XYZ file of C-alpha atoms in Angstrom:
557
model
C 124.221 140.290 28.402
C 127.152 137.862 27.892
C 129.418 140.211 29.827
C 127.193 140.137 32.794
C 128.495 137.426 35.351
C 125.759 134.864 36.083
C 126.819 133.307 39.374
C 123.452 132.000 40.761
C 122.570 129.250 38.211
C 121.029 126.134 39.148
C 118.735 123.541 37.540
C 115.164 123.563 38.388
C 112.047 121.900 37.043
C 110.448 123.483 34.053
C 108.664 126.600 34.897
C 105.931 125.929 32.487
C 106.461 122.202 32.558
C 108.685 122.390 29.425
C 106.277 123.986 26.716
C 106.273 122.450 23.592
C 104.943 124.774 20.612
C 103.519 123.195 17.538
C 102.456 125.162 14.406
C 101.577 122.711 11.616
C 103.220 123.687 8.390
C 104.943 126.731 10.204
C 106.777 125.272 13.072
C 110.099 126.901 13.689
C 112.889 124.864 15.329
C 114.103 126.709 18.452
C 117.879 126.442 17.660
C 117.180 127.498 13.909
C 114.533 130.063 14.420
C 115.714 133.432 12.904
C 115.049 132.872 9.125
C 111.571 131.138 9.610
C 110.740 133.809 12.245
C 111.445 136.658 9.860
C 109.371 134.759 7.077
C 106.523 134.076 9.624
C 106.136 137.787 10.868
C 106.186 138.848 7.333
C 102.633 137.414 7.241
C 101.091 139.981 9.814
C 98.498 142.354 8.596
C 99.487 145.820 7.889
C 96.391 146.894 9.811
C 97.979 145.655 12.838
C 100.040 148.738 13.632
C 100.097 150.552 16.918
C 98.300 153.369 15.741
C 95.261 151.432 14.433
C 94.410 148.977 17.036
C 92.368 149.224 20.223
C 94.585 147.377 22.597
C 93.464 145.362 25.562
C 95.798 143.495 28.121
C 95.394 140.827 30.748
C 98.395 140.557 32.907
C 98.588 137.876 35.761
C 101.302 136.933 38.235
C 100.903 134.312 40.804
C 103.595 133.382 43.318
C 101.768 130.095 44.391
C 100.969 127.132 42.497
C 99.421 124.767 45.226
C 100.765 122.625 48.064
C 102.967 120.491 45.691
C 105.099 123.526 44.566
C 107.393 126.125 46.210
C 106.254 129.678 46.448
C 107.698 131.987 43.903
C 109.146 135.269 44.529
C 109.159 137.216 41.192
C 106.014 136.120 39.461
C 104.162 139.373 40.622
C 107.002 141.718 39.866
C 107.363 140.547 36.386
C 103.595 140.962 35.894
C 103.844 144.518 37.348
C 106.639 145.228 34.912
C 104.791 144.029 32.006
C 101.520 146.090 32.907
C 103.593 149.109 33.128
C 105.191 148.571 29.811
C 102.032 147.934 27.972
C 100.147 150.971 29.525
C 103.150 153.440 29.370
C 104.468 152.591 25.899
C 102.230 149.838 24.325
C 99.322 151.614 23.557
C 96.913 150.073 26.085
C 94.765 152.519 27.975
C 94.855 151.875 31.806
C 91.001 151.276 31.685
C 91.816 148.627 29.097
C 94.210 146.614 31.239
C 93.604 144.053 33.828
C 96.409 143.439 36.527
C 95.876 140.267 38.616
C 98.321 139.272 41.444
C 97.829 136.062 43.210
C 94.481 135.782 41.804
C 92.916 132.265 41.138
C 91.713 130.681 37.785
C 88.180 131.895 38.233
C 89.346 135.483 38.583
C 91.516 135.186 35.666
C 88.683 133.832 33.420
C 86.472 136.489 34.677
C 88.731 139.272 33.800
C 89.389 137.659 30.496
C 85.668 137.665 29.887
C 85.176 141.354 30.654
C 87.979 142.215 28.293
C 86.527 140.055 25.455
C 83.288 141.946 25.866
C 84.850 145.262 25.668
C 86.698 144.070 22.552
C 83.428 142.854 20.962
C 81.961 146.355 21.620
C 84.828 148.059 20.040
C 84.579 145.814 17.110
C 80.950 146.717 16.624
C 82.170 150.355 16.434
C 84.376 149.582 13.598
C 87.562 149.406 15.529
C 90.483 146.911 15.079
C 91.294 145.096 18.395
C 94.221 143.276 19.850
C 94.378 141.233 23.086
C 97.542 140.607 25.135
C 97.674 137.904 27.672
C 100.588 137.597 29.962
C 101.065 135.039 32.501
C 103.833 134.579 35.070
C 103.602 131.888 37.647
C 103.343 127.881 38.146
C 102.411 125.384 35.189
C 102.332 121.678 35.734
C 100.754 118.781 34.407
C 98.824 120.448 31.451
C 97.487 123.446 33.596
C 98.317 126.835 34.674
C 98.692 126.799 38.506
C 97.127 130.050 40.052
C 97.274 129.171 43.782
C 95.221 126.139 44.555
C 93.213 126.403 41.366
C 93.855 125.118 37.728
C 93.352 126.472 34.347
C 93.943 123.642 31.653
C 96.257 124.880 28.992
C 93.564 123.406 26.363
C 90.900 125.538 27.758
C 93.171 128.799 27.533
C 93.967 127.789 23.781
C 90.197 127.419 23.107
C 89.445 130.900 24.722
C 92.187 132.581 22.688
C 91.200 130.784 19.321
C 87.393 131.652 19.880
C 87.998 135.266 21.168
C 86.281 137.866 19.053
C 89.497 139.893 18.676
C 91.511 140.534 15.532
C 94.918 139.843 17.070
C 95.666 137.598 20.186
C 99.065 137.496 21.641
C 99.746 135.284 24.909
C 103.078 135.225 26.536
C 103.621 132.515 29.035
C 106.416 132.583 31.493
C 107.017 131.570 35.025
C 109.424 133.372 37.604
C 110.763 131.728 40.883
C 113.894 132.910 42.456
C 115.736 132.930 46.026
C 119.209 133.347 47.020
C 120.445 131.424 43.742
C 119.203 130.957 40.233
C 116.391 128.534 40.557
C 114.234 126.244 38.600
C 110.423 126.480 38.545
C 107.993 124.383 40.380
C 108.664 121.348 42.678
C 109.554 118.747 39.973
C 109.646 118.085 36.182
C 106.251 117.650 34.903
C 104.958 116.297 31.475
C 105.365 118.700 28.577
C 102.070 120.023 26.866
C 101.630 121.430 23.487
C 100.669 124.662 21.998
C 99.059 124.137 18.733
C 97.987 126.925 16.174
C 95.923 124.646 14.062
C 92.911 124.841 16.360
C 92.999 128.712 15.682
C 93.122 128.473 11.827
C 89.873 130.392 11.473
C 90.784 133.137 13.957
C 92.041 136.498 12.747
C 95.491 135.996 14.318
C 97.059 134.264 17.235
C 100.617 134.469 18.429
C 101.925 132.376 21.530
C 105.398 133.007 22.987
C 106.882 130.900 25.652
C 110.103 130.921 27.718
C 111.613 127.643 26.977
C 111.158 124.358 24.759
C 109.732 121.289 25.669
C 112.680 119.566 26.883
C 114.367 122.515 28.743
C 114.315 124.179 32.024
C 113.391 127.780 32.598
C 115.823 129.896 34.675
C 115.820 133.015 36.313
C 118.294 135.149 38.429
C 118.124 137.290 41.466
C 120.499 139.789 39.942
C 117.875 140.418 37.293
C 114.867 140.198 39.780
C 113.095 137.628 37.566
C 113.264 135.295 34.699
C 115.902 135.596 31.926
C 113.061 135.599 29.294
C 110.771 138.116 30.795
C 113.641 140.386 31.809
C 114.901 140.415 28.201
C 111.582 140.857 26.611
C 110.913 143.721 28.940
C 114.380 145.376 28.123
C 113.915 144.815 24.446
C 110.464 146.643 24.776
C 112.154 149.467 26.336
C 114.463 150.110 23.301
C 117.048 147.494 23.372
C 115.268 145.693 20.831
C 114.791 148.633 18.468
C 117.531 147.475 15.815
C 115.646 149.590 13.056
C 116.129 152.852 15.207
C 112.644 154.070 14.270
C 111.660 154.434 17.972
C 109.114 151.510 17.748
C 109.680 147.909 18.830
C 107.840 145.207 16.744
C 106.836 141.782 17.890
C 109.435 140.402 15.676
C 112.244 142.586 17.179
C 111.145 141.906 20.550
C 110.884 138.088 20.403
C 114.347 137.971 18.520
C 115.989 140.045 21.054
C 114.556 137.938 23.881
C 115.523 134.675 22.267
C 118.943 135.630 21.603
C 119.813 137.243 24.983
C 118.234 134.329 27.011
C 120.057 131.712 25.121
C 123.329 133.673 25.843
C 122.687 134.158 29.379
C 121.826 130.666 30.192
C 124.184 128.834 27.893
C 126.841 128.293 30.675
C 124.246 127.515 33.428
C 124.123 124.121 35.097
C 120.594 123.681 33.577
C 121.911 124.353 30.207
C 120.812 126.716 27.498
C 117.011 127.843 27.535
C 115.416 128.383 24.023
C 112.366 130.345 23.984
C 109.614 129.303 21.289
C 106.556 130.554 19.757
C 103.662 129.615 17.411
C 101.630 131.669 15.364
C 98.620 131.760 12.978
C 98.299 135.112 11.312
C 97.185 136.399 7.749
C 98.442 139.398 5.921
C 101.618 141.174 5.803
C 103.444 143.981 7.981
C 104.668 143.588 11.627
C 102.963 144.343 14.796
C 104.257 147.198 16.927
C 104.391 146.222 20.545
C 105.784 149.492 22.227
C 106.318 152.982 20.817
C 109.286 154.759 22.534
C 108.132 157.809 21.329
C 104.733 157.768 23.036
C 106.383 159.349 26.222
C 108.800 162.287 26.361
C 110.506 160.902 29.096
C 113.365 158.545 28.917
C 117.066 158.399 28.327
C 119.161 158.721 25.152
C 122.672 157.507 24.709
C 123.948 159.765 21.984
C 125.809 158.533 18.830
C 129.252 159.906 20.141
C 128.864 157.725 23.312
C 131.370 154.686 23.293
C 129.849 151.509 21.854
C 129.217 148.780 24.186
C 126.736 147.075 26.535
C 124.915 149.472 28.936
C 123.234 148.304 32.105
C 120.576 150.452 33.875
C 120.153 149.407 37.651
C 117.465 150.532 39.899
C 117.853 151.666 43.570
C 117.332 148.110 44.586
C 120.209 146.920 42.727
C 118.236 145.195 39.994
C 118.920 145.605 36.268
C 115.936 147.271 34.794
C 117.096 147.372 31.229
C 120.046 146.947 28.932
C 121.316 148.648 25.685
C 123.582 147.203 23.237
C 125.048 150.243 21.543
C 127.274 150.400 18.273
C 129.551 153.057 17.354
C 128.035 156.308 15.982
C 124.554 155.032 16.702
C 122.107 156.974 19.017
C 120.039 154.708 21.155
C 116.967 155.596 23.502
C 115.756 153.533 26.349
C 112.194 154.318 27.777
C 113.181 154.415 31.312
C 110.381 155.444 33.707
C 110.960 158.499 35.861
C 113.532 157.837 38.718
C 117.237 157.489 39.622
C 119.288 154.857 37.853
C 123.030 153.896 38.169
C 124.389 153.349 34.692
C 127.045 150.678 34.134
C 129.346 150.153 31.410
C 131.763 147.004 31.422
C 135.189 147.412 30.192
C 137.880 144.846 29.722
C 139.454 145.690 33.017
C 137.154 147.874 34.813
C 133.796 149.310 34.990
C 132.268 152.880 34.079
C 129.620 153.784 36.659
C 127.555 156.835 37.381
C 124.026 157.865 38.381
C 121.394 159.531 36.055
C 118.157 161.052 36.863
C 115.480 160.615 34.381
C 112.970 163.486 34.856
C 109.275 163.117 34.435
C 107.985 164.459 30.874
C 111.609 165.133 29.835
C 114.187 163.206 27.676
C 117.517 162.956 29.421
C 120.740 162.581 27.786
C 123.521 160.324 29.234
C 126.692 162.335 29.661
C 129.801 159.989 29.366
C 132.008 162.593 31.513
C 129.631 161.808 34.494
C 130.500 158.091 34.440
C 133.534 157.202 36.684
C 136.011 154.316 36.627
C 135.539 151.801 39.128
C 136.890 148.089 39.727
C 134.839 145.148 39.121
C 134.388 144.589 42.933
C 132.078 147.706 42.759
C 129.908 145.803 39.992
C 126.242 146.701 41.253
C 125.072 143.411 39.363
C 126.653 140.307 40.679
C 124.323 138.177 42.514
C 126.881 135.835 44.032
C 125.158 134.691 46.957
C 123.102 135.658 50.187
C 123.950 139.078 51.227
C 125.795 140.006 48.208
C 123.377 142.412 46.927
C 122.286 143.568 50.685
C 122.346 147.425 51.059
C 122.426 149.447 54.140
C 120.296 152.581 54.926
C 120.815 155.025 57.804
C 118.507 157.574 59.088
C 116.870 159.690 61.837
C 113.443 159.430 63.386
C 110.810 161.265 65.154
C 107.647 159.844 66.533
C 105.354 159.439 69.482
C 104.792 156.776 72.021
C 101.429 156.225 73.975
C 99.732 153.459 75.946
C 96.272 152.105 75.043
C 94.766 152.372 78.556
C 93.817 155.896 79.441
C 94.322 155.247 83.223
C 98.009 153.982 82.654
C 98.710 157.197 80.556
C 97.703 159.484 83.246
C 99.381 157.779 86.440
C 102.065 155.309 85.308
C 103.650 155.664 81.799
C 103.025 158.948 79.928
C 102.668 159.798 76.435
C 106.066 161.189 75.018
C 107.536 162.298 71.836
C 110.416 160.037 70.637
C 113.790 160.902 68.735
C 116.488 158.490 67.529
C 118.308 156.806 64.741
C 117.984 153.611 62.910
C 119.956 151.341 60.637
C 118.396 148.985 58.069
C 119.950 146.172 56.142
C 117.905 145.496 52.967
C 117.808 142.308 50.925
C 120.270 140.163 53.248
C 118.044 137.085 53.865
C 116.104 137.459 50.912
C 115.079 140.183 48.533
C 112.645 142.824 49.829
C 113.325 141.722 53.520
C 114.624 144.501 55.692
C 116.445 143.817 59.113
C 116.174 147.035 60.992
C 117.952 148.102 64.145
C 116.645 151.162 66.078
C 117.348 153.213 69.276
C 115.306 156.222 70.320
C 114.704 158.279 73.439
C 112.144 160.686 74.838
C 110.750 162.299 78.037
C 108.529 165.007 79.590
C 107.906 166.655 82.976
C 104.940 165.710 85.128
C 103.489 165.912 88.770
C 102.623 162.579 90.365
C 98.912 162.313 91.177
C 98.010 159.163 93.203
C 95.059 158.744 95.672
C 97.345 158.730 98.747
C 100.056 161.148 97.448
C 100.025 164.129 95.060
C 102.487 167.088 94.204
C 105.982 165.666 93.502
C 107.186 166.778 90.186
C 109.514 164.440 88.259
C 111.067 163.827 85.080
C 109.666 160.937 82.999
C 111.945 159.372 80.545
C 111.841 156.420 77.865
C 114.804 154.600 76.208
C 113.570 152.334 73.542
C 115.892 149.758 71.676
C 114.830 147.332 69.059
C 115.294 145.030 66.137
C 112.792 144.225 63.395
C 112.271 142.120 60.275
C 109.887 143.290 57.788
C 108.881 142.274 54.187
C 108.184 145.020 51.696
C 106.198 144.935 48.449
C 107.810 147.541 46.057
C 105.047 149.331 43.842
C 107.179 151.839 42.036
C 108.536 154.412 44.544
C 106.176 153.281 47.138
C 106.866 149.923 49.129
C 104.313 149.066 51.681
C 105.807 146.826 54.562
C 104.779 144.655 57.432
C 106.675 142.613 60.107
C 107.480 141.896 63.640
C 109.682 143.631 66.326
C 111.149 142.907 69.575
C 112.127 146.032 71.795
C 113.953 146.417 74.933
C 112.106 149.212 76.765
C 113.455 151.270 79.589
C 111.019 153.584 81.540
C 111.920 155.837 84.352
C 110.909 158.494 86.924
C 113.222 160.939 88.418
C 111.832 162.910 91.210
C 113.019 166.630 91.952
C 112.662 166.045 95.573
C 115.406 163.959 97.025
C 113.073 162.464 99.590
C 111.501 160.238 96.503
C 113.811 157.613 95.371
C 114.077 157.289 91.469
C 112.114 154.584 89.723
C 112.990 152.466 86.698
C 111.218 149.536 84.829
C 112.611 147.563 81.988
C 110.980 144.883 80.018
C 111.354 143.192 76.583
C 108.418 144.045 74.488
C 107.375 142.049 71.249
C 105.242 143.692 68.657
C 103.987 144.254 65.165
C 105.216 147.063 62.571
C 103.328 148.234 59.450
C 104.240 151.164 57.204
C 105.340 152.240 53.936
C 108.629 153.501 52.434
C 108.540 156.362 49.867
C 111.592 156.687 47.525
C 112.403 160.518 47.258
C 115.632 160.067 45.269
C 117.750 157.056 44.423
C 119.588 157.520 47.949
C 116.984 159.339 49.995
C 113.960 157.711 51.428
C 110.935 158.569 53.571
C 109.401 155.916 55.822
C 106.082 156.346 57.698
C 105.194 153.576 59.953
C 103.259 152.497 62.968
C 103.761 149.885 65.828
C 101.785 147.986 68.354
C 103.781 146.411 71.240
C 102.855 144.400 74.268
C 104.256 144.989 77.620
C 103.920 142.834 80.886
C 103.948 144.911 84.032
C 105.114 143.089 87.192
C 105.990 145.804 89.670
C 103.208 145.882 92.066
C 100.748 143.647 90.121
C 100.377 141.495 87.018
C 99.295 143.607 84.162
C 99.091 143.305 80.450
C 99.620 146.549 78.962
C 99.996 147.608 75.217
C 101.299 150.614 73.603
C 101.730 152.168 70.207
C 104.209 154.251 68.397
C 103.859 156.466 65.173
C 106.969 157.694 63.548
C 108.485 159.204 60.361
C 111.867 158.009 59.410
C 114.371 159.796 56.869
C 117.085 157.349 55.551
C 120.133 157.634 53.329
C 121.520 154.787 51.429
C 125.159 155.192 50.738
């Protein structure tokens, strides 16, 4: 990704406290790794192929690491991506995978014990087994930080060494981002070691880390997570498949992640970041991590397509995968179903186009569908706050009603509402939405008071508001919650001129909750509910509340 501008680089304390990886007699220096790594992975067992292993996976992402660390933004996202990859392409059955989001150390160890028990049962049936452990979050002072809890790294090493599983692979990373490329954690912490000697009697252990002992680990908003996890995931989707056999091995994935991480961070203010590894494996062969042929769906860049670096961007503006294509070579990237923007950088311009990856089908990228665009239209820039922001505009239909039954009958009626809205996404920070809405509604009724009855009138509502919500993207669905401030104008216009028109206006604070569904890349459907407070002051001091239910259809240009 050397041609992708990296404009958000800033130093940060080591995300895993500067992991140092030691493997007695087989230590590979991080800056001269290639030859030794190739030799190391020649020791893997031939029985460790994708189609002969029962695979189990524990994937954990935690955005918090205690009061002395800053909350992270992308740890859970990276964990979700890895869970999707392993269950979709990595041969891990969903029932054999555990995804932990913001859980503590006790939950982590409990989930690990459950998977170990299932692996032991599988081994008694004669099955070969593999266990993947992926962690994204804070690490400091020799321990993983899962919220306010701690998991000593030595304890995790012992669990990996003692696990009754044939192949154990641990991938340790930490993801923290904001408006700029950040460092992980609050301050630099002492380094800790990962040694393979303790696992000498085990069937096989591999530990991959995101950085060397004396380096910071970095991440970027444009990638939506850490450089290492992004390039590892992109490699597993197909970019690392240099052999072209449709399978990505452990050697291919790590080699790819190493080279791309070093290249992307070489010019950063924190300096280049060098992923590291340790291993203790017997046998020969290589371990297949993902099988691109496991799913019929995906995107193929045909051999006749131009050579170069291709980037695949999701509707939120994040690069989900990359592909380095050579001339006359067909390449495949196992993208999940959805709509993506494809970008290929030329020396003086971009080639950009949209492609729809259909469920259950292989989609071929057609070069004529890409159009020339200036660099100013680059969907992956990440230059600063608001640079990746995007607008959505839509129409809404809903219903408003007050909680109090007496109020609904005599004062403020229940009415349908119709209106328009504008949403500014990812301006303040990723997954925050600043909304502006206007709606109106009305109905006809007859006044019914203890002392007066009969006059007919037109009841009207004008509803103006602004809201700030935060979303949690879960594939095509994004639940959200937030606050709203509205200016509500309620009125009664009598048909009999003898009765004066009435109008009441008041600022109304409230809460909003709902979910946004991605129908296509540009078309979204949102369902939501609101609860608002209103202080009535005309003839008495009364605290009232009302609710609104609505559906919103939006278009993102």
